[in-house]
PDB file of C-alpha atoms in Angstrom:
ATOM      1  CA  UNK J   1      -3.398 -17.009   5.772  1.00 96.00           C
ATOM      2  CA  UNK J   2      -0.082 -15.685   6.647  1.00 96.00           C
ATOM      3  CA  UNK J   3       0.205 -14.654   3.351  1.00 96.00           C
ATOM      4  CA  UNK J   4      -3.601 -13.562   3.341  1.00 97.00           C
ATOM      5  CA  UNK J   5      -3.367 -11.003   5.807  1.00 98.00           C
ATOM      6  CA  UNK J   6      -0.178  -9.327   4.331  1.00 97.00           C
ATOM      7  CA  UNK J   7      -2.159  -8.347   1.434  1.00 96.00           C
ATOM      8  CA  UNK J   8      -4.996  -7.025   2.934  1.00 98.00           C
ATOM      9  CA  UNK J   9      -2.488  -4.794   4.907  1.00 98.00           C
ATOM     10  CA  UNK J  10      -0.369  -4.181   1.915  1.00 97.00           C
ATOM     11  CA  UNK J  11      -4.217  -2.956   0.673  1.00 98.00           C
ATOM     12  CA  UNK J  12      -4.874  -0.401   4.205  1.00 98.00           C
ATOM     13  CA  UNK J  13      -1.344   1.391   2.868  1.00 98.00           C
ATOM     14  CA  UNK J  14      -2.931   1.847  -0.573  1.00 98.00           C
ATOM     15  CA  UNK J  15      -5.907   3.369   1.631  1.00 98.00           C
ATOM     16  CA  UNK J  16      -4.159   5.118   3.708  1.00 97.00           C
ATOM     17  CA  UNK J  17      -2.133   6.858   1.424  1.00 97.00           C
ATOM     18  CA  UNK J  18      -4.915   7.249  -0.392  1.00 97.00           C
ATOM     19  CA  UNK J  19      -6.261   8.758   2.326  1.00 98.00           C
ATOM     20  CA  UNK J  20      -4.012  11.301   3.196  1.00 97.00           C
ATOM     21  CA  UNK J  21      -3.896  12.928   0.325  1.00 96.00           C
ATOM     22  CA  UNK J  22      -7.815  12.935   0.107  1.00 97.00           C
ATOM     23  CA  UNK J  23      -8.312  14.974   4.123  1.00 97.00           C
ATOM     24  CA  UNK J  24      -6.013  17.574   1.968  1.00 96.00           C
ATOM     25  CA  UNK J  25      -3.821  18.256   5.611  1.00 96.00           C
ATOM     26  CA  UNK J  26      -5.719  16.372   8.282  1.00 97.00           C
ATOM     27  CA  UNK J  27      -8.260  19.409   6.956  1.00 98.00           C
ATOM     28  CA  UNK J  28     -11.267  17.031   5.976  1.00 98.00           C
ATOM     29  CA  UNK J  29     -12.373  15.021   8.744  1.00 98.00           C
ATOM     30  CA  UNK J  30     -13.776  12.718   7.675  1.00 98.00           C
ATOM     31  CA  UNK J  31     -10.581  11.130   4.960  1.00 98.00           C
ATOM     32  CA  UNK J  32      -8.373  11.541   7.735  1.00 98.00           C
ATOM     33  CA  UNK J  33     -10.394   9.701  10.401  1.00 98.00           C
ATOM     34  CA  UNK J  34     -10.136   7.400   7.274  1.00 98.00           C
ATOM     35  CA  UNK J  35      -6.881   8.170   7.262  1.00 98.00           C
ATOM     36  CA  UNK J  36      -6.356   6.578  11.012  1.00 98.00           C
ATOM     37  CA  UNK J  37      -8.467   3.693  10.786  1.00 98.00           C
ATOM     38  CA  UNK J  38      -6.702   3.227   6.742  1.00 98.00           C
ATOM     39  CA  UNK J  39      -2.799   3.642   9.799  1.00 98.00           C
ATOM     40  CA  UNK J  40      -3.587   1.390  12.300  1.00 98.00           C
ATOM     41  CA  UNK J  41      -5.333  -1.353  10.721  1.00 98.00           C
ATOM     42  CA  UNK J  42      -2.212  -2.043   8.188  1.00 98.00           C
ATOM     43  CA  UNK J  43       0.064  -2.333  10.939  1.00 98.00           C
ATOM     44  CA  UNK J  44      -1.978  -3.944  13.212  1.00 98.00           C
ATOM     45  CA  UNK J  45      -1.741  -6.908  10.057  1.00 98.00           C
ATOM     46  CA  UNK J  46       1.945  -6.285   9.336  1.00 98.00           C
ATOM     47  CA  UNK J  47       2.484  -7.071  12.462  1.00 98.00           C
ATOM     48  CA  UNK J  48       0.383  -9.740  12.765  1.00 98.00           C
ATOM     49  CA  UNK J  49       1.620 -11.451   9.345  1.00 98.00           C
ATOM     50  CA  UNK J  50       5.806 -10.687  10.282  1.00 97.00           C
ATOM     51  CA  UNK J  51       4.469 -13.629  13.255  1.00 97.00           C
ATOM     52  CA  UNK J  52       4.634 -16.289  10.466  1.00 96.00           C
ATOM     53  CA  UNK J  53       6.789 -14.797   7.289  1.00 95.00           C
ATOM     54  CA  UNK J  54       9.793 -13.909   8.267  1.00 94.00           C
ATOM     55  CA  UNK J  55      10.226 -10.003   8.617  1.00 95.00           C
ATOM     56  CA  UNK J  56      11.829  -8.487   6.342  1.00 92.00           C
ATOM     57  CA  UNK J  57      10.232 -10.161   3.851  1.00 92.00           C
ATOM     58  CA  UNK J  58       6.752  -9.308   5.510  1.00 95.00           C
ATOM     59  CA  UNK J  59       8.627  -5.362   4.924  1.00 95.00           C
ATOM     60  CA  UNK J  60       8.820  -5.746   1.620  1.00 93.00           C
ATOM     61  CA  UNK J  61       6.518  -7.310   0.590  1.00 93.00           C
ATOM     62  CA  UNK J  62       3.734  -4.962   2.643  1.00 96.00           C
ATOM     63  CA  UNK J  63       5.660  -1.950   1.396  1.00 94.00           C
ATOM     64  CA  UNK J  64       5.967  -2.838  -2.226  1.00 93.00           C
ATOM     65  CA  UNK J  65       1.802  -3.980  -2.318  1.00 95.00           C
ATOM     66  CA  UNK J  66       1.632  -0.680  -0.851  1.00 96.00           C
ATOM     67  CA  UNK J  67       3.998   1.457  -3.121  1.00 93.00           C
ATOM     68  CA  UNK J  68       1.916  -0.060  -6.332  1.00 94.00           C
ATOM     69  CA  UNK J  69      -1.184   0.359  -5.581  1.00 96.00           C
ATOM     70  CA  UNK J  70      -1.173   3.556  -4.447  1.00 96.00           C
ATOM     71  CA  UNK J  71       0.866   4.806  -8.036  1.00 95.00           C
ATOM     72  CA  UNK J  72      -1.938   3.019 -10.049  1.00 95.00           C
ATOM     73  CA  UNK J  73      -4.500   4.632  -7.954  1.00 96.00           C
ATOM     74  CA  UNK J  74      -2.312   7.689  -8.609  1.00 96.00           C
ATOM     75  CA  UNK J  75      -3.172   7.128 -12.350  1.00 96.00           C
ATOM     76  CA  UNK J  76      -6.977   6.935 -12.381  1.00 96.00           C
ATOM     77  CA  UNK J  77      -7.469   8.835  -9.346  1.00 96.00           C
ATOM     78  CA  UNK J  78      -5.367  11.770  -9.667  1.00 95.00           C
ATOM     79  CA  UNK J  79      -3.831  11.243 -12.918  1.00 95.00           C
ATOM     80  CA  UNK J  80      -0.571  11.372 -12.385  1.00 95.00           C
ATOM     81  CA  UNK J  81       1.745  10.432 -15.521  1.00 94.00           C
ATOM     82  CA  UNK J  82       1.311   6.781 -16.993  1.00 94.00           C
ATOM     83  CA  UNK J  83       4.134   7.382 -19.553  1.00 95.00           C
ATOM     84  CA  UNK J  84       6.212   4.053 -20.360  1.00 95.00           C
ATOM     85  CA  UNK J  85       9.716   4.258 -17.471  1.00 94.00           C
ATOM     86  CA  UNK J  86       7.160   4.556 -15.325  1.00 93.00           C
ATOM     87  CA  UNK J  87       4.668   1.122 -16.177  1.00 94.00           C
ATOM     88  CA  UNK J  88       8.051  -0.404 -16.637  1.00 95.00           C
ATOM     89  CA  UNK J  89       9.419   0.433 -13.547  1.00 94.00           C
ATOM     90  CA  UNK J  90       6.171  -0.783 -11.934  1.00 93.00           C
ATOM     91  CA  UNK J  91       6.208  -3.694 -13.448  1.00 94.00           C
ATOM     92  CA  UNK J  92       9.542  -4.100 -11.637  1.00 94.00           C
ATOM     93  CA  UNK J  93       8.053  -3.844  -8.651  1.00 91.00           C
ATOM     94  CA  UNK J  94       5.625  -6.068  -9.397  1.00 91.00           C
ATOM     95  CA  UNK J  95       8.288  -9.106 -10.643  1.00 93.00           C
ATOM     96  CA  UNK J  96       9.430  -8.558  -7.360  1.00 90.00           C
ATOM     97  CA  UNK J  97       7.042  -8.411  -5.278  1.00 87.00           C
ATOM     98  CA  UNK J  98       5.809 -12.517  -6.904  1.00 88.00           C
ATOM     99  CA  UNK J  99       9.839 -12.999  -6.399  1.00 90.00           C
ATOM    100  CA  UNK J 100       9.857 -12.801  -2.755  1.00 84.00           C
ATOM    101  CA  UNK J 101       6.344 -14.410  -2.209  1.00 82.00           C
ATOM    102  CA  UNK J 102       8.069 -17.384  -4.884  1.00 87.00           C
ATOM    103  CA  UNK J 103      11.121 -17.748  -2.532  1.00 87.00           C
ATOM    104  CA  UNK J 104      10.045 -17.488   0.988  1.00 74.00           C
TER     105      UNK J 104
END
C-alpha cells in the first residue's frame, strides 16, 4: 500500500509542477489554488509513504516520478523538445525508478 501512496504522491508532484507553469507566476487564481492543493497532497502522501518505505528510496522515487512525468507532460502539453538524447535519459530515469523499487 505504501508504494501506491508513493506513486500517487509522485503524480501529485507532476500536477503541482504543471499547475505552477499554468498559474502564470501565480496570476491565474484557479491554477494557483490547484498548485497549492497539489503540492500539499504530494507532500502529505510522501510523508505517509516514508513511514514504511526507506526515506532515501521514497524521495528518489518521488522526485523521479515527478521529473519523468513533468518531462512527458512538457513534451505533450507545452511542445517541449523530444529529441533522442532527451528521450534516452528519460528512459534511464524511469529505469532507475523501477530499479529502486525492485531492490527496496
